[in-house]
CSV table of C-alpha atoms in Angstrom, one decimal:
chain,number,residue,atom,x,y,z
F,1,UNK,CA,100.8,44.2,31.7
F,2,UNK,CA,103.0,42.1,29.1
F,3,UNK,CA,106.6,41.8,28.7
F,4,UNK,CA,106.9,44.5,26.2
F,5,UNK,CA,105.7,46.7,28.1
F,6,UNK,CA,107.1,46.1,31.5
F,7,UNK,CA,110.7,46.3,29.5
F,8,UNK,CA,109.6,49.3,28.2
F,9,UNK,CA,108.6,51.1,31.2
F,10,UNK,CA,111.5,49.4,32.9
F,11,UNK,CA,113.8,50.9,30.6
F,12,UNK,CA,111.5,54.8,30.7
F,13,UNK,CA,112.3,54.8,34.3
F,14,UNK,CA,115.8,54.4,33.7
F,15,UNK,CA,116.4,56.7,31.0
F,16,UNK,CA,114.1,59.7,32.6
F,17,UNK,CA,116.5,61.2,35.3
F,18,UNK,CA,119.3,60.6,32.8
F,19,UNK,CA,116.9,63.1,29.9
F,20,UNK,CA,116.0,64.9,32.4
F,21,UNK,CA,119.7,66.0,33.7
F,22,UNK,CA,120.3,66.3,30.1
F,23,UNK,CA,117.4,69.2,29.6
F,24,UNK,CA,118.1,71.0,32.8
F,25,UNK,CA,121.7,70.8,32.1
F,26,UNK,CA,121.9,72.7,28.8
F,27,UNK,CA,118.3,75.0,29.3
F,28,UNK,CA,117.8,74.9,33.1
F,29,UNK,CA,114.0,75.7,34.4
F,30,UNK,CA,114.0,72.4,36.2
F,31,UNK,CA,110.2,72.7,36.5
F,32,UNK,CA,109.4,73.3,32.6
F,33,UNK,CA,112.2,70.4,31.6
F,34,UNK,CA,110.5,68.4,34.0
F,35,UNK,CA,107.0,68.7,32.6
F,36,UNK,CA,108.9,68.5,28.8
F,37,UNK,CA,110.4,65.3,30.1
F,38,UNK,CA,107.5,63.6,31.2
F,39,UNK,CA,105.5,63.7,28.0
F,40,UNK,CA,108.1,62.6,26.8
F,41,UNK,CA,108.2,59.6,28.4
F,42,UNK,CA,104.3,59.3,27.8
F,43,UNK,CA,104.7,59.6,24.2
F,44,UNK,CA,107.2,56.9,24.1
F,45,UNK,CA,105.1,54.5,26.1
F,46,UNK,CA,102.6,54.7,23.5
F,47,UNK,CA,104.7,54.7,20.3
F,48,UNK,CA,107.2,52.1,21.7
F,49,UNK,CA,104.3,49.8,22.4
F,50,UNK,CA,102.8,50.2,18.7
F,51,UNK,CA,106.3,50.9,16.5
F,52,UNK,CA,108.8,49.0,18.7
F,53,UNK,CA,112.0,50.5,20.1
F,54,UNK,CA,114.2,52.7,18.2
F,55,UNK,CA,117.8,52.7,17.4
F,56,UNK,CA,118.5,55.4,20.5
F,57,UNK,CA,115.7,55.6,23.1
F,58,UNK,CA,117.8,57.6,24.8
F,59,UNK,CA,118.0,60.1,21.7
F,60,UNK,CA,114.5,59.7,21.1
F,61,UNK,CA,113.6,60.8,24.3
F,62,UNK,CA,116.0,63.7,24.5
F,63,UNK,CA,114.7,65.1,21.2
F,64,UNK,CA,111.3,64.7,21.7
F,65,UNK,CA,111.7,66.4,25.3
F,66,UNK,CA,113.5,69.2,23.8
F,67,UNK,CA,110.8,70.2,20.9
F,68,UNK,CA,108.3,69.7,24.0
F,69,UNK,CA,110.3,72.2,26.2
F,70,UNK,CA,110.6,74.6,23.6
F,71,UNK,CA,107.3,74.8,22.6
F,72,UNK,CA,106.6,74.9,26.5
F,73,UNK,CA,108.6,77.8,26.3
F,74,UNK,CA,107.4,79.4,22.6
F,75,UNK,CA,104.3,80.1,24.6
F,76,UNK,CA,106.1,81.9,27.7
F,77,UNK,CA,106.4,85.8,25.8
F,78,UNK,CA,108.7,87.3,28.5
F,79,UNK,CA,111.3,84.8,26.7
F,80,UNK,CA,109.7,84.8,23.2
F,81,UNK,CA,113.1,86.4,22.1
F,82,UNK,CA,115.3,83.3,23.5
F,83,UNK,CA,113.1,80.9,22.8
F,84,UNK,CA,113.8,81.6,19.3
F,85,UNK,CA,117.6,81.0,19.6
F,86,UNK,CA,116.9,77.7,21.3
F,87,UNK,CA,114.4,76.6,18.8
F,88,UNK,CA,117.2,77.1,16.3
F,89,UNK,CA,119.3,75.4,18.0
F,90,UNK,CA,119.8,71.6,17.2
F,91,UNK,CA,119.1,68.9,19.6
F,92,UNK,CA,121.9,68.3,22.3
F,93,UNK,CA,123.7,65.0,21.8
F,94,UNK,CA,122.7,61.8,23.3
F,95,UNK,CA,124.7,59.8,25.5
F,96,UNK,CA,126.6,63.0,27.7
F,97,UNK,CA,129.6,61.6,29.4
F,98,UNK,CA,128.0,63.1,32.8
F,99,UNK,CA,125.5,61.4,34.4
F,100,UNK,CA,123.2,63.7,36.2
F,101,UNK,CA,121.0,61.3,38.5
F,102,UNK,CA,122.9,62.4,41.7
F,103,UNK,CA,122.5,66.0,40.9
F,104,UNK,CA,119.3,65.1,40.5
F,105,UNK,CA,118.5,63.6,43.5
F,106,UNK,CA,120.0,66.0,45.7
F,107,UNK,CA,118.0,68.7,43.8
F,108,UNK,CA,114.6,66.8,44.4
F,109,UNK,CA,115.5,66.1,48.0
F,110,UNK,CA,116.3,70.2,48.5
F,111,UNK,CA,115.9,70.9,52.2
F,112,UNK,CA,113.3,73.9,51.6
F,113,UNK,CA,110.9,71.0,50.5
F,114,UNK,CA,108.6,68.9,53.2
F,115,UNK,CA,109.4,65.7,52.9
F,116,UNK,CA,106.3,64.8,51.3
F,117,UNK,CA,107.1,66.9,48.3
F,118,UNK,CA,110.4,65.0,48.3
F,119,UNK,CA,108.8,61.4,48.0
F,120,UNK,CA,106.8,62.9,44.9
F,121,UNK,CA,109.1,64.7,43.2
F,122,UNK,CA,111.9,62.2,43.7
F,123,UNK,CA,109.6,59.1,42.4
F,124,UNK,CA,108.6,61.5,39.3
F,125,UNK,CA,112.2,63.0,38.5
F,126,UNK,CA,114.6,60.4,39.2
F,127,UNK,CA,111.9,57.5,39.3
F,128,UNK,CA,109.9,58.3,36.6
F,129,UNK,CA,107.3,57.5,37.8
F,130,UNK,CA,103.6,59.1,36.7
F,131,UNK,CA,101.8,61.3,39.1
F,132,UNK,CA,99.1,58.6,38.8
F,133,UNK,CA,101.4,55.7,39.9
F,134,UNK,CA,102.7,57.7,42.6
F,135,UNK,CA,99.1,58.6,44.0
F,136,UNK,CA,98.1,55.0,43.7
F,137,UNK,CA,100.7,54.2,45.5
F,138,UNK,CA,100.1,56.2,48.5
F,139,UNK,CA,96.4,55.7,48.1
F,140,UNK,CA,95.6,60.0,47.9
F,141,UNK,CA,94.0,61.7,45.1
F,142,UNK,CA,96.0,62.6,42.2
F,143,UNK,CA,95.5,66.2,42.3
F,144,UNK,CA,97.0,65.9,45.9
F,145,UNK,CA,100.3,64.6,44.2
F,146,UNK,CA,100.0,66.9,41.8
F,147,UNK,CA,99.7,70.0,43.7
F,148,UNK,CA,102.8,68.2,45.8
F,149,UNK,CA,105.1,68.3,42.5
F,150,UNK,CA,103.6,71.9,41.3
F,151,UNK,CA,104.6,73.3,44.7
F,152,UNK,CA,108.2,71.5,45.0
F,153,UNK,CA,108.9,72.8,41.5
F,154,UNK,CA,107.7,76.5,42.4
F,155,UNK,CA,109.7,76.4,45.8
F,156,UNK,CA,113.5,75.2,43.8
F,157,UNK,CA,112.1,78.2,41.6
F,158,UNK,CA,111.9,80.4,44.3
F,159,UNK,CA,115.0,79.8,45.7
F,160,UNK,CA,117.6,80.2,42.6
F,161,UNK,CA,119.0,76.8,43.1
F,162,UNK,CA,121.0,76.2,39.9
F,163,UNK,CA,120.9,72.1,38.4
F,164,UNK,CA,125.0,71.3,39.3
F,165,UNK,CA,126.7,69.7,41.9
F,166,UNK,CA,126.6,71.4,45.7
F,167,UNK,CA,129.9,72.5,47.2
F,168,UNK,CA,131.1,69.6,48.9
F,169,UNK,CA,131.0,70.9,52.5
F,170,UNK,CA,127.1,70.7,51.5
F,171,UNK,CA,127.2,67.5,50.0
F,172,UNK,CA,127.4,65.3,53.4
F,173,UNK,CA,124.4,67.1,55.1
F,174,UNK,CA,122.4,66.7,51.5
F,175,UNK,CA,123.1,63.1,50.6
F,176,UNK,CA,121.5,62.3,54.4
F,177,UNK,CA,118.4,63.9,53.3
F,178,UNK,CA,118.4,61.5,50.0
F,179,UNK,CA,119.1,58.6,51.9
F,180,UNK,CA,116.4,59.6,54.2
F,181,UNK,CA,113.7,60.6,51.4
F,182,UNK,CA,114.8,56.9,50.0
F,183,UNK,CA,114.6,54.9,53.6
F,184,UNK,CA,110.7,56.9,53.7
F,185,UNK,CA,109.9,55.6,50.0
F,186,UNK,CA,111.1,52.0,51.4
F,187,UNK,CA,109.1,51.8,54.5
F,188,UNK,CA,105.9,53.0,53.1
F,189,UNK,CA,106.3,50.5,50.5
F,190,UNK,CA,107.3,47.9,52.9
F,191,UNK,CA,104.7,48.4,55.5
F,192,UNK,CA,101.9,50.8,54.4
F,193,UNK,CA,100.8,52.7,56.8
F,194,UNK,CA,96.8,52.7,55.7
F,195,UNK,CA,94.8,50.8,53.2
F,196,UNK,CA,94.5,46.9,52.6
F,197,UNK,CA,97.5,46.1,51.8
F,198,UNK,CA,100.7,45.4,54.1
F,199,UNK,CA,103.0,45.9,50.8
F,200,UNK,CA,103.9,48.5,48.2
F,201,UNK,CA,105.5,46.4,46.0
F,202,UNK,CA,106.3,49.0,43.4
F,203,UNK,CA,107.5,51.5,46.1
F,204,UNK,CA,110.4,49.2,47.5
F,205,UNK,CA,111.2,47.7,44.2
F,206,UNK,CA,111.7,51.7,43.1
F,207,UNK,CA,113.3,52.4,46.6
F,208,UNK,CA,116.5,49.3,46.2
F,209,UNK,CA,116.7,50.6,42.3
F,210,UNK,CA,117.2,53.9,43.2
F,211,UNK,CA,119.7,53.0,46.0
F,212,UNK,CA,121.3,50.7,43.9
F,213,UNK,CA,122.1,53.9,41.5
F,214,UNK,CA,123.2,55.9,44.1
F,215,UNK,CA,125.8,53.0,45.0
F,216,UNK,CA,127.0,52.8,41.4
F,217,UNK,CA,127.7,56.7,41.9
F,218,UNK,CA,129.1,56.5,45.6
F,219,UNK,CA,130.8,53.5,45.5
F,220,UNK,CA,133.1,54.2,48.3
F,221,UNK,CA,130.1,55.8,51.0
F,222,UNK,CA,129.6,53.7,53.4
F,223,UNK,CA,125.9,55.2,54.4
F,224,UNK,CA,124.8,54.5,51.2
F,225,UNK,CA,126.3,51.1,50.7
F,226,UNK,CA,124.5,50.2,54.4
F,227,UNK,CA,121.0,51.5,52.9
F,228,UNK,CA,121.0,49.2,50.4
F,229,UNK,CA,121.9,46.3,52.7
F,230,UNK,CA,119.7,47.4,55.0
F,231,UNK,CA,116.6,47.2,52.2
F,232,UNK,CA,118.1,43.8,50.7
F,233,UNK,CA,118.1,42.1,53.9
F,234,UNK,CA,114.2,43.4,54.9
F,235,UNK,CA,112.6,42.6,51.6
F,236,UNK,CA,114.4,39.7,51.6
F,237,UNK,CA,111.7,38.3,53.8
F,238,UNK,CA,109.0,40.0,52.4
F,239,UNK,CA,107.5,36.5,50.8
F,240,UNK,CA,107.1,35.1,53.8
F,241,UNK,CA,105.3,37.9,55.3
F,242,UNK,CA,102.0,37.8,54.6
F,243,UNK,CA,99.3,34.7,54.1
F,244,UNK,CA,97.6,33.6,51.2
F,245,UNK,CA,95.1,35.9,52.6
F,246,UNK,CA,97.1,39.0,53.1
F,247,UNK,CA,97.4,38.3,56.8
F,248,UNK,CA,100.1,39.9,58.4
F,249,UNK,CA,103.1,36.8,60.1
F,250,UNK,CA,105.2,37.9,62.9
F,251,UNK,CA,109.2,37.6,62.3
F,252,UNK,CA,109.2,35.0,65.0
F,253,UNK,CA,106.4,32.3,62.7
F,254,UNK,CA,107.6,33.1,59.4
F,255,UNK,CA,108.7,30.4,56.9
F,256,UNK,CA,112.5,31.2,56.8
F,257,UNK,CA,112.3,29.2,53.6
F,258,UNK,CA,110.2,31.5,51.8
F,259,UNK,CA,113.0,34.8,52.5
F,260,UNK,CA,115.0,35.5,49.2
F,261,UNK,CA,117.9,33.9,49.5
F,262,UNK,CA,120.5,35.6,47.0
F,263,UNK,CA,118.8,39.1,48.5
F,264,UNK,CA,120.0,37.4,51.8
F,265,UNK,CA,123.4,36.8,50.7
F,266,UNK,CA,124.2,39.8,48.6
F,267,UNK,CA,122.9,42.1,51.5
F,268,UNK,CA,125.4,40.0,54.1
F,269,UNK,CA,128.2,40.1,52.1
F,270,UNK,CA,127.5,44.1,51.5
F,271,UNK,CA,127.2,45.1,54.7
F,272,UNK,CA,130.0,42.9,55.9
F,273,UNK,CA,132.4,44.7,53.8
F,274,UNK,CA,131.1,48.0,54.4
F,275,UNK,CA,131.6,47.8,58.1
F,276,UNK,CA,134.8,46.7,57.5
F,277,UNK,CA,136.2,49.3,55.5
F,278,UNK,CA,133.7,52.8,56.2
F,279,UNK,CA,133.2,54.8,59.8
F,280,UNK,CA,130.1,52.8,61.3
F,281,UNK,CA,126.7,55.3,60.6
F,282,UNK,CA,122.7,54.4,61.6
F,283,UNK,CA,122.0,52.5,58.2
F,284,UNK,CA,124.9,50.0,58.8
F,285,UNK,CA,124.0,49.0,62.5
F,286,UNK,CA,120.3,48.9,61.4
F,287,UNK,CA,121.5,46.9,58.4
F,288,UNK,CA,123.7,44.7,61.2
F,289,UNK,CA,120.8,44.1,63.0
F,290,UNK,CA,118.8,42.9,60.0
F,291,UNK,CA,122.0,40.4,59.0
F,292,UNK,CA,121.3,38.9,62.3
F,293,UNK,CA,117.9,38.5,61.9
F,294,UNK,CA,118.7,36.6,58.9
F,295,UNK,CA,121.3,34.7,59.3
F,296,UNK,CA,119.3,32.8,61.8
F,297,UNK,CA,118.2,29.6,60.8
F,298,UNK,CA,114.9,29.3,63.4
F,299,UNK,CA,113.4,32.3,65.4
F,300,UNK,CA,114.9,30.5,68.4
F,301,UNK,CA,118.1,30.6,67.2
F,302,UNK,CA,118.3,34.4,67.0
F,303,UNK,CA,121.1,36.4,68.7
F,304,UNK,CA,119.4,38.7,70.8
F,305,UNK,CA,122.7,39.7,72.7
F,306,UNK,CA,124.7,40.6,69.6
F,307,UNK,CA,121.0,42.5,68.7
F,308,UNK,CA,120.7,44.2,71.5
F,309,UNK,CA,124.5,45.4,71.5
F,310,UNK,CA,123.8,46.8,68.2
F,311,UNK,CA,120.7,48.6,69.4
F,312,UNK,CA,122.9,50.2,71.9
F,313,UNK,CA,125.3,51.0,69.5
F,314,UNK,CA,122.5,52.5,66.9
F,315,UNK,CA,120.7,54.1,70.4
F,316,UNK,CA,124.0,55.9,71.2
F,317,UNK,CA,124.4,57.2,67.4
F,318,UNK,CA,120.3,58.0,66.4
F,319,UNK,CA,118.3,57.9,69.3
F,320,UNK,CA,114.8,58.2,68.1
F,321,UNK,CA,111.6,57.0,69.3
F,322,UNK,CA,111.4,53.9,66.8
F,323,UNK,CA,115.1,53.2,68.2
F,324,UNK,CA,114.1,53.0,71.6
F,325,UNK,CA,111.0,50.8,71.1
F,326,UNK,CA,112.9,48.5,69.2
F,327,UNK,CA,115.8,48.5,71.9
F,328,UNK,CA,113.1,47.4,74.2
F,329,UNK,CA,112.1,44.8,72.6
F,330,UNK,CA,115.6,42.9,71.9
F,331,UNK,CA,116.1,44.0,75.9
F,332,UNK,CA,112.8,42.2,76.9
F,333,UNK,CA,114.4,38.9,74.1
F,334,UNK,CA,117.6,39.0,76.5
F,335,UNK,CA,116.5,40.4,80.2
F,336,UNK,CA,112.9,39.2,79.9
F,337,UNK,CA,109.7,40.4,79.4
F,338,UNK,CA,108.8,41.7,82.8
F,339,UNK,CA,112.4,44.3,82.5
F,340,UNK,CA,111.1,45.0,79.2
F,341,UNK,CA,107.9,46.0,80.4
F,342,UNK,CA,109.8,48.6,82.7
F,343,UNK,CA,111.9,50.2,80.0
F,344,UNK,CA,108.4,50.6,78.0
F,345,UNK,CA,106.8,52.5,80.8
F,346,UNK,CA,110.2,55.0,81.2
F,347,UNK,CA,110.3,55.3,77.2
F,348,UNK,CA,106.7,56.1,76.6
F,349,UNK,CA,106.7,59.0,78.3
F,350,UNK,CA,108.3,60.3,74.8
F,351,UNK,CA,105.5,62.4,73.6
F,352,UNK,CA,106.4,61.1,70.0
F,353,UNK,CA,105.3,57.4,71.1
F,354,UNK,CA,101.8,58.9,73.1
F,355,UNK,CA,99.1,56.9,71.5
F,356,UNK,CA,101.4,55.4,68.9
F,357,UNK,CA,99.7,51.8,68.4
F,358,UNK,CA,103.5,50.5,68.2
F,359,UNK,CA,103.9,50.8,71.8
F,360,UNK,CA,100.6,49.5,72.2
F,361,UNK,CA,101.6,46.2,70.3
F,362,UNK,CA,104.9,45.9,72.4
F,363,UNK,CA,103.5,46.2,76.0
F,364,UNK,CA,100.7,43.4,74.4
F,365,UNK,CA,103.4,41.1,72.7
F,366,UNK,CA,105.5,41.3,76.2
F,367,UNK,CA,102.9,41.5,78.7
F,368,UNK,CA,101.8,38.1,76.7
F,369,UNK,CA,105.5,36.8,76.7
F,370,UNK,CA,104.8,37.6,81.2
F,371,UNK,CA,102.0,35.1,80.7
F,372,UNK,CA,99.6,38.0,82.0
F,373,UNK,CA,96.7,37.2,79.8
F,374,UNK,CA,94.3,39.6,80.4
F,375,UNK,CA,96.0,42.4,79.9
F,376,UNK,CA,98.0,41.4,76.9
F,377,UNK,CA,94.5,41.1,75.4
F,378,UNK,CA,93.5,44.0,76.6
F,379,UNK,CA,96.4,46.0,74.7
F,380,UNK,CA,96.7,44.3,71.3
F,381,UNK,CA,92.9,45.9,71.2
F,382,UNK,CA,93.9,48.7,71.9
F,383,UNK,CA,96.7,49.0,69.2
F,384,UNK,CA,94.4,47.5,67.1
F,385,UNK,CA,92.5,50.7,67.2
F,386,UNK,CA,95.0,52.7,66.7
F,387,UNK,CA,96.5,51.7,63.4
F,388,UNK,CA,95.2,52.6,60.0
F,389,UNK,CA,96.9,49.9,58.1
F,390,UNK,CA,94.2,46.6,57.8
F,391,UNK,CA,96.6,44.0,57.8
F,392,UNK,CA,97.9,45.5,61.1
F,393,UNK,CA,94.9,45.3,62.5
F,394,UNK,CA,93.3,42.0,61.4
F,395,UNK,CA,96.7,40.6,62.8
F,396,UNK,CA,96.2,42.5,66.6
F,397,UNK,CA,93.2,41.5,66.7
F,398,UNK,CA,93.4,37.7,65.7
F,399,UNK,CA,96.6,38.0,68.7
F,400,UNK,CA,93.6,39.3,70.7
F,401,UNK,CA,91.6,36.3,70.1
F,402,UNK,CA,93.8,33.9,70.3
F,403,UNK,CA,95.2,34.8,73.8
């Protein structure tokens, strides 16, 4: 892809939530705006690339989405009779002094969707992203994402939701779900969880823009504000991640001077300031941790204590499966392995960690740090086995071999 067109689909993703709030806005039918907005976007990736930009994308895309919609809706004769007042109606004006994304993204993360059908329909609404960019991404069949949007659209239908603002005793509970659908479209993209691949590059480049919206919008949250950090200071070290080869390298071997330094530094100095000045929530302790991780200048040098306080914290706040097995592991860094190897047989008795290859990969990295060989070997088999992602597995297994 050249430079043209990565600045032109750059700026299609940030313009479609924007035409989109404008559509739903002034016709509402999210779902038909929705479909009206994305051949919008397709005919401007096309026309841009051949004719160049015109004087107001933004206008270009709102007009063309609104003859779209209304000929979307021409053809719908329980409405013929307003469709011909809207067709006679002049395009809306570009530029709207309201900025919609947030509505947006509170719509496309309603909690009558699965979570699945959030992902898609938030990375095609707000992200603008193509149903065949999204399925790519998550390695399923197009038609799978497509029946995913269909259905998300048909359920808002179904359930009367109007395109404004929720009340704000609804707001709270609804942002978590946004910041959760976001966190989701981050971790796939930062560890995919099948395929050949460890990264998603597109998904947590999508993930920190979207976040980094949300900030401009929320300035003051401090949830939202720890998010961000918390995805700055993990991709931060994506570069040093993976070999030449796509191999998979531990936290603990990485080459510290490969990590993204300004990424470092801006996600330090956020959530710094955040927990400073906002009540302490799960993405700021998580995005504490990270800082620490960091801010370390060797693996050796890490401050499991201050870690490990923070897991307590974060344990006390969430607890959650993933929580606890990464508690264990900054207890084993501090207590030692054989303690940690205690907590691991108490915590797996969680039905949500049976047969997770996680816990697998734990009791193998500390039964290994116990000097006990065989059985260290024996395990990172085991969670070999268990994972889908390649990467994951051609690491466990070279672990395996070389114990």
């Amino acid at each position: 892809m050249g430079e043209v067109s990565r600045a032109i689909e750059d700026l299609l993703r940030e313009l479609a939530p924007q035409v989109l709030g404008v559509l739903v806005r002034r016709f509402g039918g999210f779902g038909t705006c929705e479909d009206a907005v994305q051949e919008a976007l397709l005919a401007a990736s096309i026309q841009w690339a051949d004719e160049g930009l015109p004087g107001n994308p933004k206008g270009w895309l709102i007009t063309v989405a609104t003859r779209r919609r209304t000929e979307i809706h021409r053809n719908e004769t329980a409405r013929r009779r307003r469709e011909e007042t809207v067709a006679a109606e002049p395009p809306p004006e570009p530029g709207p002094a309201v900025d919609d994304t947030l509505t947006l993204l509170l719509l496309c993360c309603h909690p009558s969707l699965t979570p699945a059908s959030q992902i898609a329909l938030t990375l095609r609404a707000v992200g603008g992203l193509t149903t065949g960019e999204i399925a790519r991404a998550y390695l399923v069949p197009e038609s799978t994402i497509g029946q995913r949007i269909s259905r998300a659209k048909q359920r808002i239908k179904a359930t009367g939701t109007e395109f404004r603002m929720p009340p704000a005793d609804e707001v709270a509970e609804r942002l978590k779900q946004v910041l959760h659908v976001l966190y989701l479209i981050f971790n796939e993209g930062y560890t995919a969880s099948s395929g050949e691949d460890l990264h998603r590059v597109e998904l947590t480049a999508e993930a920190i823009r979207l976040t980094r919206q949300l900030r401009t919008r929320l300035p003051e949250d401090g949830e939202v504000a720890g998010l961000l950090a918390l995805m700055l200071l993990t991709d931060a070290r994506r570069p040093a991640r993976t070999r030449a080869d796509g191999a998979l390298v531990p936290l603990d071997e990485q080459d510290r001077k490969l990590w993204d330094g300004e990424a470092v530094v801006e996600g330090v100095e956020l959530i710094t300031r955040t927990l400073r000045d906002a009540p302490i929530g799960p993405y700021q302790l998580q995005a504490a941790i990270a800082a620490v991780h960091d801010e370390a200048p060797r693996a050796e040098d890490t401050d499991w204590p201050q870690i490990l306080g923070l897991y307590d914290l974060l344990a006390a706040l969430t607890p959650g499966p993933m929580v606890t097995l990464n508690r264990i592991v900054a207890f084993a860094m501090v207590h030692g392995p054989r303690d940690g190897l205690l907590e691991l047989s108490v915590a797996e008795a969680d039905p949500a960690l049976a047969e997770h290859h996680r816990v697998s990969a734990v009791r193998a990295h500390l039964l290994d740090l116990a000097g006990d060989r065989d059985q260290a070997r024996e395990y990172y088999r085991l969670a070999a086995s268990q994972t889908l992602s390649l990467p994951e597995q051609r690491y466990l297994e070279s672990r395996a071999e070389l114990t």
